[in-house]
Coordinates of C-alpha atoms in Angstrom, one line a residue:
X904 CA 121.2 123.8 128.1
X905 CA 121.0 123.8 131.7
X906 CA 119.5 120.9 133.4
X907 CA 117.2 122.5 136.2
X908 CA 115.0 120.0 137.8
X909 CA 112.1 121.2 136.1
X910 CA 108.8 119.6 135.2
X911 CA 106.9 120.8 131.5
X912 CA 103.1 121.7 132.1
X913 CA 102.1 123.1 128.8
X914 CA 104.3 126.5 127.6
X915 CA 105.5 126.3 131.4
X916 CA 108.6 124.8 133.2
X917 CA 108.3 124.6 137.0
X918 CA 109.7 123.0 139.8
X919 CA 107.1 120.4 141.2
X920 CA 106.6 120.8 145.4
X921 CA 105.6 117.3 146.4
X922 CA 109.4 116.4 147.1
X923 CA 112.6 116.1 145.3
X924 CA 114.3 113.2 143.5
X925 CA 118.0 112.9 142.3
X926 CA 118.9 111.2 139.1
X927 CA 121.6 108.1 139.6
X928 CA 124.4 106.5 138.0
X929 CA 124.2 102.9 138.2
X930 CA 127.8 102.4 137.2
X931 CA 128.5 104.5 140.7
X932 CA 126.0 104.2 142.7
X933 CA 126.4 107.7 143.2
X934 CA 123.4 110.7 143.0
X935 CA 123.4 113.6 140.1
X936 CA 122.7 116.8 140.7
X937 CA 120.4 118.9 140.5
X938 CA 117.4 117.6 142.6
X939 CA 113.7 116.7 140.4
X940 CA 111.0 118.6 142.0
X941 CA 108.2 116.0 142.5
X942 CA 104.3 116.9 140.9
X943 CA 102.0 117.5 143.3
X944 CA 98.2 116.2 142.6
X945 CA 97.3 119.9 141.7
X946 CA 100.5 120.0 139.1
X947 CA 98.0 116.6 137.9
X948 CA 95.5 118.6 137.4
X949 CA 97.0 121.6 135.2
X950 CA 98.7 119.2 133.1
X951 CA 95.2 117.2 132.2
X952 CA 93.4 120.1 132.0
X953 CA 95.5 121.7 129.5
X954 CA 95.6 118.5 127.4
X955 CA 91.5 118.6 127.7
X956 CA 91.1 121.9 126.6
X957 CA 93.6 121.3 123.5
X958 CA 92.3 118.2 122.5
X959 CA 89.7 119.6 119.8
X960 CA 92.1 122.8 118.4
X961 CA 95.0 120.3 117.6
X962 CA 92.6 117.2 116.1
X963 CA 91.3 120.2 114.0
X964 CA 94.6 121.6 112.5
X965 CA 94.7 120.7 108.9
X966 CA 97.8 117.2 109.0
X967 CA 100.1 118.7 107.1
X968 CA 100.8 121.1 110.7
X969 CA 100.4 118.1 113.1
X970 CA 102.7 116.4 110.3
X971 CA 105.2 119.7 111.0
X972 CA 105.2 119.2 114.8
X973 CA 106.2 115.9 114.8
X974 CA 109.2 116.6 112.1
X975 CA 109.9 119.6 114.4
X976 CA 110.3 117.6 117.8
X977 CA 112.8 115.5 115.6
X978 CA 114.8 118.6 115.1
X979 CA 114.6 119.9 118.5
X980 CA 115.9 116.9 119.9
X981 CA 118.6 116.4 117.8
X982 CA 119.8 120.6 118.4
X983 CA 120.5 119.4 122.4
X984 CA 123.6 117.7 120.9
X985 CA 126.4 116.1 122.6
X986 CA 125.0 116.6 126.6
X987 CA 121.7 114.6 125.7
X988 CA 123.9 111.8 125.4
X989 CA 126.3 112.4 127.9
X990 CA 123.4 112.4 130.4
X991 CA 121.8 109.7 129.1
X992 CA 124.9 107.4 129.7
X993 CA 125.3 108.8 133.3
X994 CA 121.7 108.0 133.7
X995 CA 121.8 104.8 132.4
X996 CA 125.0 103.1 132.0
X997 CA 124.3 102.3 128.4
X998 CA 127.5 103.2 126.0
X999 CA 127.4 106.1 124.0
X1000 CA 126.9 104.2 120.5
X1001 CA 124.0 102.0 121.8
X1002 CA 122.4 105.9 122.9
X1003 CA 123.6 107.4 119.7
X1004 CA 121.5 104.7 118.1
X1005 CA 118.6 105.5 120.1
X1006 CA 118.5 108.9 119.3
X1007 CA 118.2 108.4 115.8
X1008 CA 115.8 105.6 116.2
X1009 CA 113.7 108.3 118.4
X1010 CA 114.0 110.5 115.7
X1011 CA 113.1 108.4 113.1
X1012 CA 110.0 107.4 114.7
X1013 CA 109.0 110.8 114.7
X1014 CA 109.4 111.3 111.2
X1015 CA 107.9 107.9 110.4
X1016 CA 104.8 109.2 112.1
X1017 CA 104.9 112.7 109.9
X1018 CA 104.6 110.6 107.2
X1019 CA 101.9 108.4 108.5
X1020 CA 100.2 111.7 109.2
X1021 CA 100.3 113.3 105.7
X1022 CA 99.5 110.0 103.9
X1023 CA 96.1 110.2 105.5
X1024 CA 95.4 106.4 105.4
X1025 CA 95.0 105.9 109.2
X1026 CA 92.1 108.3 109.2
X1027 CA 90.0 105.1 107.2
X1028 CA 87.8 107.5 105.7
X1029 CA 84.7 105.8 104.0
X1030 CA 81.3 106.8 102.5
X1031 CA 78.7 104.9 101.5
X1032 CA 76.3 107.4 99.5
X1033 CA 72.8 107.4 100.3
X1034 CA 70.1 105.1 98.2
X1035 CA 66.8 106.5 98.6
X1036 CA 65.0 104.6 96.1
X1037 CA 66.3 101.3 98.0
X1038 CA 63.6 99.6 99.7
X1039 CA 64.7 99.9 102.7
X1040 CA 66.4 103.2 101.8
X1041 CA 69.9 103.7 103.1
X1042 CA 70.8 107.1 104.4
X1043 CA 74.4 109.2 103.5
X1044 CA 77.0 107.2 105.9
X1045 CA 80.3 108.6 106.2
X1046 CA 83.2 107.2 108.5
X1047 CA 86.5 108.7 110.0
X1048 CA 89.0 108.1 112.5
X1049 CA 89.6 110.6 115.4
X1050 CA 92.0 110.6 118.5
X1051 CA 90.3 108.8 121.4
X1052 CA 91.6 111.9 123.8
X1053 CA 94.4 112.7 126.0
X1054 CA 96.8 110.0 126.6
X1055 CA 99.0 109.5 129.6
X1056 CA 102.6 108.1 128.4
X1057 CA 104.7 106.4 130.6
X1058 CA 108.6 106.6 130.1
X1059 CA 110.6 103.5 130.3
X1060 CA 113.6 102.1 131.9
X1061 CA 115.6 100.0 129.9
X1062 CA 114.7 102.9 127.0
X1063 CA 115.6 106.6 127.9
X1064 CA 115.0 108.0 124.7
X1065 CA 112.8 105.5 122.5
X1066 CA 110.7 104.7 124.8
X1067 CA 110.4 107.4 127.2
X1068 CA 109.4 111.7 126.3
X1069 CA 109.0 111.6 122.8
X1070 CA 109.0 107.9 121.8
X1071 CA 106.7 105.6 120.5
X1072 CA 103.4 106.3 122.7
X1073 CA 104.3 109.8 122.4
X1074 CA 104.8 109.8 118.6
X1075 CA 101.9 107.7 117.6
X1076 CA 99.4 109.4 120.3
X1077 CA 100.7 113.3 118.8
X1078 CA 100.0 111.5 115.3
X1079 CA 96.5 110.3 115.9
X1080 CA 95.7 114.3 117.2
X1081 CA 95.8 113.0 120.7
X1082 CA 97.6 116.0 123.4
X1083 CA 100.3 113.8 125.7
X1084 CA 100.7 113.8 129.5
X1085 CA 104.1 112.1 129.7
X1086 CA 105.0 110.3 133.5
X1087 CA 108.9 110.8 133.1
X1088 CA 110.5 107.4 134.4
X1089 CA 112.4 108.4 137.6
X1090 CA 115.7 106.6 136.5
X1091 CA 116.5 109.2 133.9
X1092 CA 115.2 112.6 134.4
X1093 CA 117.9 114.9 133.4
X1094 CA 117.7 113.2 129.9
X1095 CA 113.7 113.6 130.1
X1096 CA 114.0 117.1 131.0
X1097 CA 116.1 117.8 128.1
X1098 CA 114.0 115.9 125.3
X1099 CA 110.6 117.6 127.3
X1100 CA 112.4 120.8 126.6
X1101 CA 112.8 120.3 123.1
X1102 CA 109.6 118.9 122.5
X1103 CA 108.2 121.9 124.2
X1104 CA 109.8 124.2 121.9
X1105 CA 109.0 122.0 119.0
X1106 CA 105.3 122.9 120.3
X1107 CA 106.0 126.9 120.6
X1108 CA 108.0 127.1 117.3
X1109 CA 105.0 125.4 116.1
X1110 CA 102.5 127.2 117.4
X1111 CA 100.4 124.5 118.9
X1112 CA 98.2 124.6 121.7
X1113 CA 99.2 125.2 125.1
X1114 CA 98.7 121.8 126.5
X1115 CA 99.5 119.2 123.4
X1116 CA 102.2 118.3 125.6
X1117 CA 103.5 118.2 129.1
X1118 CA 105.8 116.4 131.2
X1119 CA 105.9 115.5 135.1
X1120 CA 108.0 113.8 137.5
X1121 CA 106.9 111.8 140.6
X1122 CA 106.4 108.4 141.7
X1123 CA 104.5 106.0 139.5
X1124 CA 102.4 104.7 142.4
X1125 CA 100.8 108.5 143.3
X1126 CA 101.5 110.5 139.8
X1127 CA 101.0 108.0 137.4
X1128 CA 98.0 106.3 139.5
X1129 CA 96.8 110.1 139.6
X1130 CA 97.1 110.6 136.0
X1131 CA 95.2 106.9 134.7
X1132 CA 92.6 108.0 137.4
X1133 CA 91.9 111.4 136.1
X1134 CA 88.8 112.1 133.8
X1135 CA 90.8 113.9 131.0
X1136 CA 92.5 110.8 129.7
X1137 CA 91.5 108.6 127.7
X1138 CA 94.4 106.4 127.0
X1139 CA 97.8 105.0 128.4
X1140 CA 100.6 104.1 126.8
X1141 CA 102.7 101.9 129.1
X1142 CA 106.1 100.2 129.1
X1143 CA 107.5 98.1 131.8
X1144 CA 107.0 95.2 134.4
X1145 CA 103.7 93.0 134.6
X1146 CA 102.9 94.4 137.7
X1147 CA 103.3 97.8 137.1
X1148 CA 101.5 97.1 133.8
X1149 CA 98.7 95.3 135.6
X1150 CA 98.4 97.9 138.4
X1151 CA 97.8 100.5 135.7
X1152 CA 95.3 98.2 134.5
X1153 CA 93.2 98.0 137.2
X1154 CA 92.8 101.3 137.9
X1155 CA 91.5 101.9 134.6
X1156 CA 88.8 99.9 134.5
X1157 CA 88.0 100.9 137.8
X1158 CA 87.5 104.3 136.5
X1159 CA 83.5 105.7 136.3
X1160 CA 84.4 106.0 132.4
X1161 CA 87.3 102.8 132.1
X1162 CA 89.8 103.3 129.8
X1163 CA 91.9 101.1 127.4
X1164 CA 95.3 100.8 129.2
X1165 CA 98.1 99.7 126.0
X1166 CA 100.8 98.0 128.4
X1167 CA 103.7 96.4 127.3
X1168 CA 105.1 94.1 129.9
X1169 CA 107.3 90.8 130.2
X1170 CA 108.0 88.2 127.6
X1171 CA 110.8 85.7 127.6
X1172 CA 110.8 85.2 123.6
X1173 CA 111.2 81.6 122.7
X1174 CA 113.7 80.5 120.4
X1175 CA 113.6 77.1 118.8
X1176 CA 116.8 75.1 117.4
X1177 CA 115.5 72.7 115.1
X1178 CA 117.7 69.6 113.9
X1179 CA 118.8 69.9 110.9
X1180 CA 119.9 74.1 111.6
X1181 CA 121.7 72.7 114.7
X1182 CA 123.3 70.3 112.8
X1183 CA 124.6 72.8 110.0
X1184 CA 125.4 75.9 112.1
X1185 CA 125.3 75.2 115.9
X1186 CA 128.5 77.2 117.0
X1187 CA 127.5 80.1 114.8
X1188 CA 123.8 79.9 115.9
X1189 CA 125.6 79.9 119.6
X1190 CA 127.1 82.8 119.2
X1191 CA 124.4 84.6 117.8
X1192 CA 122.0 83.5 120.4
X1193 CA 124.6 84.9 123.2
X1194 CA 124.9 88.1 121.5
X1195 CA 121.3 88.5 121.5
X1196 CA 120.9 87.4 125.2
X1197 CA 123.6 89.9 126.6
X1198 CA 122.6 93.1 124.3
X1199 CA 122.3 96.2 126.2
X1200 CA 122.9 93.7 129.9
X1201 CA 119.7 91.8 128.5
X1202 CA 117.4 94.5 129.1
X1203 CA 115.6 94.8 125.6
X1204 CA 111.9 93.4 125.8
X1205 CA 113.0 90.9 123.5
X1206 CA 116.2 89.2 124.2
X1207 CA 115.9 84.9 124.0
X1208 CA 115.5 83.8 127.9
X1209 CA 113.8 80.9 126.7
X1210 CA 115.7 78.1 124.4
X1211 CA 113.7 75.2 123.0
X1212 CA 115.7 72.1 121.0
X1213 CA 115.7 68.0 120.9
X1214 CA 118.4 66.7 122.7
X1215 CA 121.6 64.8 120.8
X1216 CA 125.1 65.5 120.5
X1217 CA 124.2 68.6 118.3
X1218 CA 122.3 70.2 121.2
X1219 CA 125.3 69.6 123.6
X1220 CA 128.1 71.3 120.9
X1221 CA 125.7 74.5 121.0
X1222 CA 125.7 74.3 124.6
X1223 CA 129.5 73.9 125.0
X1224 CA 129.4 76.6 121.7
X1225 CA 127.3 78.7 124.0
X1226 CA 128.9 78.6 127.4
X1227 CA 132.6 79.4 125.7
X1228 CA 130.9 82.9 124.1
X1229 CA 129.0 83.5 127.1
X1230 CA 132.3 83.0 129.1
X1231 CA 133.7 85.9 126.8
X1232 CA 130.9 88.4 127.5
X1233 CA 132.1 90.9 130.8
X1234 CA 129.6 91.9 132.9
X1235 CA 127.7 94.9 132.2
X1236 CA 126.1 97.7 134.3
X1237 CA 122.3 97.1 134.7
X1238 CA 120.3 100.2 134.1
X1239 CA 118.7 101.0 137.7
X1240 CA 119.9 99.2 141.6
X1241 CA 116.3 98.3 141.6
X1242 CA 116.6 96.3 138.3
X1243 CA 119.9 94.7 139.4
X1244 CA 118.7 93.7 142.9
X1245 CA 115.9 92.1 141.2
X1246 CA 117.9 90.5 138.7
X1247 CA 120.3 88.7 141.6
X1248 CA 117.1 87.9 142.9
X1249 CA 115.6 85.6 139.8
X1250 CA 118.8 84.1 139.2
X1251 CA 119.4 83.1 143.3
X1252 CA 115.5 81.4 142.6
X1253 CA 116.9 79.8 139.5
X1254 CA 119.9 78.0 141.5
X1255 CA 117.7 76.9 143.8
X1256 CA 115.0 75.1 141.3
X1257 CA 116.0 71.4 141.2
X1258 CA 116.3 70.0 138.1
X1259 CA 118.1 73.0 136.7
X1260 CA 121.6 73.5 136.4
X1261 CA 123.9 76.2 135.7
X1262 CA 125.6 75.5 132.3
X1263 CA 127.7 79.1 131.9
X1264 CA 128.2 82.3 133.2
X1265 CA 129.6 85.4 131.5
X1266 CA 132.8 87.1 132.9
X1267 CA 133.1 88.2 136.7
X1268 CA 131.1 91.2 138.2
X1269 CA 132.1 94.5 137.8
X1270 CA 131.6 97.4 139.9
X1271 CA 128.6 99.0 140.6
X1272 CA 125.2 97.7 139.4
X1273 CA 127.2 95.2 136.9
X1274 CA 125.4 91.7 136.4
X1275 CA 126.9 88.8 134.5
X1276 CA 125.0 86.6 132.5
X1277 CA 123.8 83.0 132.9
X1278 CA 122.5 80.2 131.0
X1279 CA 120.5 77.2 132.6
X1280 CA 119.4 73.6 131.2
X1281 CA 117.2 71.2 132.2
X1282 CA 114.9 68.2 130.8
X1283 CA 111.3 68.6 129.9
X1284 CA 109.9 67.2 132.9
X1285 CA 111.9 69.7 134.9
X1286 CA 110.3 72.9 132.6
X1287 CA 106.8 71.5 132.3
X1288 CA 106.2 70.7 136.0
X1289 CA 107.8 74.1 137.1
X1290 CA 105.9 76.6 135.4
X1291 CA 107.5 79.6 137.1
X1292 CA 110.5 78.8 134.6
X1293 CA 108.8 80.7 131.9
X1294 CA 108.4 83.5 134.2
X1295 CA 110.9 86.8 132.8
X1296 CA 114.0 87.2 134.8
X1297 CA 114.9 90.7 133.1
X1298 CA 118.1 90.4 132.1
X1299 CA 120.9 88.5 131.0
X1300 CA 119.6 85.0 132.1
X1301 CA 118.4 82.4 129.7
X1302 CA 116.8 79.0 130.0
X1303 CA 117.5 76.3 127.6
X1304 CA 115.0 72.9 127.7
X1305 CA 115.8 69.6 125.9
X1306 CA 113.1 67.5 124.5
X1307 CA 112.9 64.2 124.2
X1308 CA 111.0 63.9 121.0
X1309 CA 109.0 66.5 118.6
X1310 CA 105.6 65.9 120.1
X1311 CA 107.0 66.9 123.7
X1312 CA 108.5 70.0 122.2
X1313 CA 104.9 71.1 120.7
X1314 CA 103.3 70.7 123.8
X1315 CA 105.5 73.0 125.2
X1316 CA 105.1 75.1 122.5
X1317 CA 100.9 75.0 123.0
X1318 CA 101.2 75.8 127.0
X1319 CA 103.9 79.0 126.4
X1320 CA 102.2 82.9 127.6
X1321 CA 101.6 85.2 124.9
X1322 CA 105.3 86.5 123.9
X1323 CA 106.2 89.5 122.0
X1324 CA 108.3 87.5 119.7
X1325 CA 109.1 83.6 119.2
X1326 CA 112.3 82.6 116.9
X1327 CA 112.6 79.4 114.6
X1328 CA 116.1 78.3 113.4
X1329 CA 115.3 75.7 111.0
X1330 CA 116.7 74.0 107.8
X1331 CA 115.1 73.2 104.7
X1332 CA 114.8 69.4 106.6
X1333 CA 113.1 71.2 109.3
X1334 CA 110.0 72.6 107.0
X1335 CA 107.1 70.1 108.2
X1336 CA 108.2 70.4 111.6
X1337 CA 108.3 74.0 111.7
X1338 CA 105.2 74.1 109.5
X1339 CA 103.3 72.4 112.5
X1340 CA 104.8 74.5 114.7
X1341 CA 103.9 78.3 113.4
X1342 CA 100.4 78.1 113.5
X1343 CA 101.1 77.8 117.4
X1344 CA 103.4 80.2 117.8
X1345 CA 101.0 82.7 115.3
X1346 CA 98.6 82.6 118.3
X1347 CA 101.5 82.8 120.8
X1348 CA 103.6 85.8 119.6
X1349 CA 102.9 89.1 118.0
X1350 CA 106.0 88.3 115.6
X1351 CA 107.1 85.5 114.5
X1352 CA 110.7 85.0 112.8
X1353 CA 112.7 82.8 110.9
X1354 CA 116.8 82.6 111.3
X1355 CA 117.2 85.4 113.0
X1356 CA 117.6 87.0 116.5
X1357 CA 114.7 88.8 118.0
X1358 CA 116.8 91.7 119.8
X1359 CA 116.3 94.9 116.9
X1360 CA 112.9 96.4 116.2
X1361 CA 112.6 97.9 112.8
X1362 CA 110.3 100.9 112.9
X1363 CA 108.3 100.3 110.0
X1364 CA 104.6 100.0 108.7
X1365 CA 105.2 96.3 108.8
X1366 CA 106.5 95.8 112.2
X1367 CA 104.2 94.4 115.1
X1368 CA 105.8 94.7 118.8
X1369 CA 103.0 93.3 120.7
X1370 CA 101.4 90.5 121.4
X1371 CA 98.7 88.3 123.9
X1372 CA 98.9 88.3 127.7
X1373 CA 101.5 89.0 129.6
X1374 CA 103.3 90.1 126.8
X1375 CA 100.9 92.8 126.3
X1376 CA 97.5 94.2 127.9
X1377 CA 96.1 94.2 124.1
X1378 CA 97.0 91.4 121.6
X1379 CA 95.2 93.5 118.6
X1380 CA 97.6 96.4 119.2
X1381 CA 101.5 97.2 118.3
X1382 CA 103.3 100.0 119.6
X1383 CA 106.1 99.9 117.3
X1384 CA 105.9 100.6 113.9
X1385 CA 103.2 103.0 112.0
X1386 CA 100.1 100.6 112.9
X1387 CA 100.5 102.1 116.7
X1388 CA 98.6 104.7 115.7
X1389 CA 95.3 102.7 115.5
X1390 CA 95.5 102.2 119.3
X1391 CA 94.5 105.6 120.0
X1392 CA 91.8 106.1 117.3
X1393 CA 88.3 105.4 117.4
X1394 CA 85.3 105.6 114.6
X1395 CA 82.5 108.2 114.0
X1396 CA 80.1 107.6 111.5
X1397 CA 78.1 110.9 110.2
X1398 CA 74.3 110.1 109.2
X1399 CA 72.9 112.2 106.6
X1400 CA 75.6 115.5 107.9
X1401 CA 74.8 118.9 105.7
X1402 CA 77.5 118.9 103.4
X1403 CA 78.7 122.2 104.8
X1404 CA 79.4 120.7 108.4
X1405 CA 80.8 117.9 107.1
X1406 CA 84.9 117.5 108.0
X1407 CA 87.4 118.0 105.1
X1408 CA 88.5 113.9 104.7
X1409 CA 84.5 113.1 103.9
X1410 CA 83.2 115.8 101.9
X1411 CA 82.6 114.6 98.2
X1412 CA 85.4 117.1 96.6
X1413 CA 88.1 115.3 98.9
X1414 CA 90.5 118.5 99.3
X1415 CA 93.0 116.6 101.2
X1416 CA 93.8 113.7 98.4
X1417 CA 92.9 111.4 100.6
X1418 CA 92.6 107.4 99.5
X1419 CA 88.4 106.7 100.3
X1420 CA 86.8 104.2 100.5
X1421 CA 83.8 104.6 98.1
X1422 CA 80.8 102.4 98.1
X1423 CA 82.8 99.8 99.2
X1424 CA 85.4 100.8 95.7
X1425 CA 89.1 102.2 97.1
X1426 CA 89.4 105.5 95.5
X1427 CA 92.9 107.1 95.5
X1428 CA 92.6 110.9 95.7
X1429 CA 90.1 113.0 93.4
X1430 CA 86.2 113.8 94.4
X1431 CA 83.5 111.5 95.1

């Protein structure tokens, strides 16, 4: 498949006239052909009024079709084969097994979603039968969920498939009935182009509406500030810095109708050594902790740049662990030059905060946009008077702070941002010390886990990425797993509705199967 430069509005593929962009390899600094055509605010326009006018035929096709699509974008993007990848490494930097992985993880999600769709459960649908002879009497209530409206999806950087054309937003927003506008991110756009293309076909072979689904290219300060500003949507799905996030934000709520804006943004993800798992694993807990910390050049949302642990001899072997694996690890190209310049720039403010001092360094830069990692220490007085030290440095950069004593470390547990994740290492010894401290982190973190590394996000029914402010714009929402769905559904209740106009998932022979809610009784499948 040819890569043309081509934006995707609806069943078309056009060059946009507002400029030109070229893709870039960060591992050569060099341009890749061809040249993006940029939208124009009229190319806007098309692309939301399409997804207006398809909003209601696609909520209204029975699930087991919107179920189809999504199983059919799957397919579609795993038929581009071999040069999906190929351009997604030059585009990127990231190695081919890492993008392998993504791909299926993209397509997984997808399918993860079908199933969400068919099962029905997200659609909540209740009735509550009328009681006339109740005094007061109640009238026929009946509750579903619908899509909120077109949704505006922002591709991400550090994710060129997962998070980007057809990722998460996209999935979940396409499962709730929802038509997509997707802002490709400018540091990947052959490798949008191609999965646009394929979800495009995905919506022909499926015979959807026109605009379910289109994709354009252009700067996220005119194009994407265009699109959040536009009537037609009603939602954004957003991945990426606190200030873009925030920017995005405002704008909404600005709006004559505001709209909820679904931003994920920076978290450093706290992990906490406890004694007694120090004590009985510290060089293997070292290890693990740099492997997390340099995944992927430290550009997943939730590798550990925040380390939390008492200070004794135990603490010191992890750090000597820590600095001799860190040593080991080469330095790897960063995804964009804007990243890596920004990068350089957090870790030059880091060597110039007193108090904290360089403790290890991974191996020596490469060419290109290559960045080697670093870990810091300092004392608790250092990290609690300076509290630009939990600010994310995105990257390969970690700060580790000792403690003097247990209450210390709880109070720096209280005053942490919302995080999307925060890791405990503890032993059996360590139960009433981590028992006081989960209930903090619970309000601090939308997961919370035990002995493990936060880096790997299941797509699951169970899994929460998400979490309070900065980490996210929402701290009810997720958007991983199948509950990020919910953030682009909203409630109608029908009153007293002629059984003839009523929809399919409330009337009182329940065609679809659906699991009910029935005068406050769950009723799996069969009639009312």
């Amino acid at each position: 498949m040819s890569i043309l430069g081509e934006m995707i509005i609806g069943r078309a593929c056009l060059r946009g006239s507002a400029g030109q962009a070229f893709g870039y390899n960060p591992a050569t600094r060099a341009d890749l052909e061809p040249a993006f055509g940029q939208a124009s605010g009229d190319d806007v326009e098309r692309a939301c009024a399409l997804a207006q006018q398809a909003f209601d035929p696609y909520r209204a096709l029975p699930l087991e079709r919107r179920a189809r699509f999504l199983e059919a974008i799957a397919e579609q993007i795993l038929a581009v084969g071999p040069q999906l990848i190929e351009r997604a490494m030059q585009e990127s930097g990231l190695p081919q097994a890492r993008l392998e992985g993504e791909r299926m993880r993209t397509v997984n999600q997808l399918r993860l979603f079908a199933k969400v769709v068919r099962d029905g459960y997200f659609i909540d649908a209740t009735v509550d039968s009328a009681l006339p002879d109740r005094a007061p009497p109640r009238p026929d209530l009946r509750l579903r969920k619908i899509g909120l409206g077109p949704v505006a999806v922002f591709g991400a950087s550090n994710f060129p498939l997962a998070f980007s054309v057809a990722g998460g937003d996209t999935a979940s927003s396409l499962a709730a009935g929802c038509p997509v506008v997707v802002k490709a991110h400018g540091a990947h756009p052959g490798t949008s182009e191609l999965v646009g293309r394929a979800v495009q076909r995905a919506a022909i072979e499926c015979d959807m509406p026109e605009g379910v689904f289109s994709m354009l290219f252009g700067d996220g300060r005119t194009v994407g500030q265009q699109l959040v500003g536009h009537p037609a949507i009603k939602a954004v799905g957003f991945t990426g810095s606190r200030q873009g996030g925030t920017a995005l934000m405002r704008t909404a709520a600005a709006r004559s109708e505001p709209i909820p804006v679904y931003a994920e943004m920076s978290s450093v993800n706290p992990m906490f050594l406890l004694p007694s798992a120090l004590q009985a694993g510290g060089a293997t807990l070292a290890q693990g902790f740099v492997d997390s910390l340099t995944l992927g050049v430290g550009q997943f949302c939730t590798n550990p740049g925040l380390v939390f642990a008492l200070a004794g001899s135990d603490l010191d072997a992890f750090v000597s662990a820590a600095a001799e694996a860190l040593a080991a690890k080469a330095a790897g190209t960063m995804l964009t030059a804007g990243i890596h310049e920004a990068y350089n720039s957090g870790i030059a403010r880091f060597g110039a905060l007193d108090g904290l001092q360089l403790a290890a360094q991974g191996g020596e830069q490469g060419q290109g946009c290559a960045a080697r990692a670093a870990l810091y220490v300092c004392d608790a007085d250092a990290y609690l008077g300076n509290p630009a030290l939990e600010d994310e440095v995105f990257g390969p950069a970690a700060v580790l702070v000792r403690f003097t004593d247990e209450e210390q470390l709880l109070r720096a547990a209280e005053a942490l941002h919302g995080q999307l994740t925060a890791t405990v290492h503890a032993g059996e010894s360590d139960h009433a010390l981590a028992a006081r401290l989960l209930p903090v982190l619970e309000r601090k973190a939308g997961r919370v886990l035990f002995n493990g590394f936060p880096t790997g996000v299941e797509v699951s029914h169970a899994m929460v990425h998400g979490g309070p402010f900065p980490a996210t714009s929402d701290s009810r929402t997720t958007s991983v797993g199948a509950s990020a769905i919910d953030r682009f559904l909203r409630p109608v209740c029908y009153q007293n509705i002629p059984a003839s106009l009523l929809p399919q998932e409330l009337s009182d022979d329940n065609p679809l199967g659906l699991a009910r809610l029935l005068d406050g009784t769950l009723k799996v499948g069969g009639a009312a």
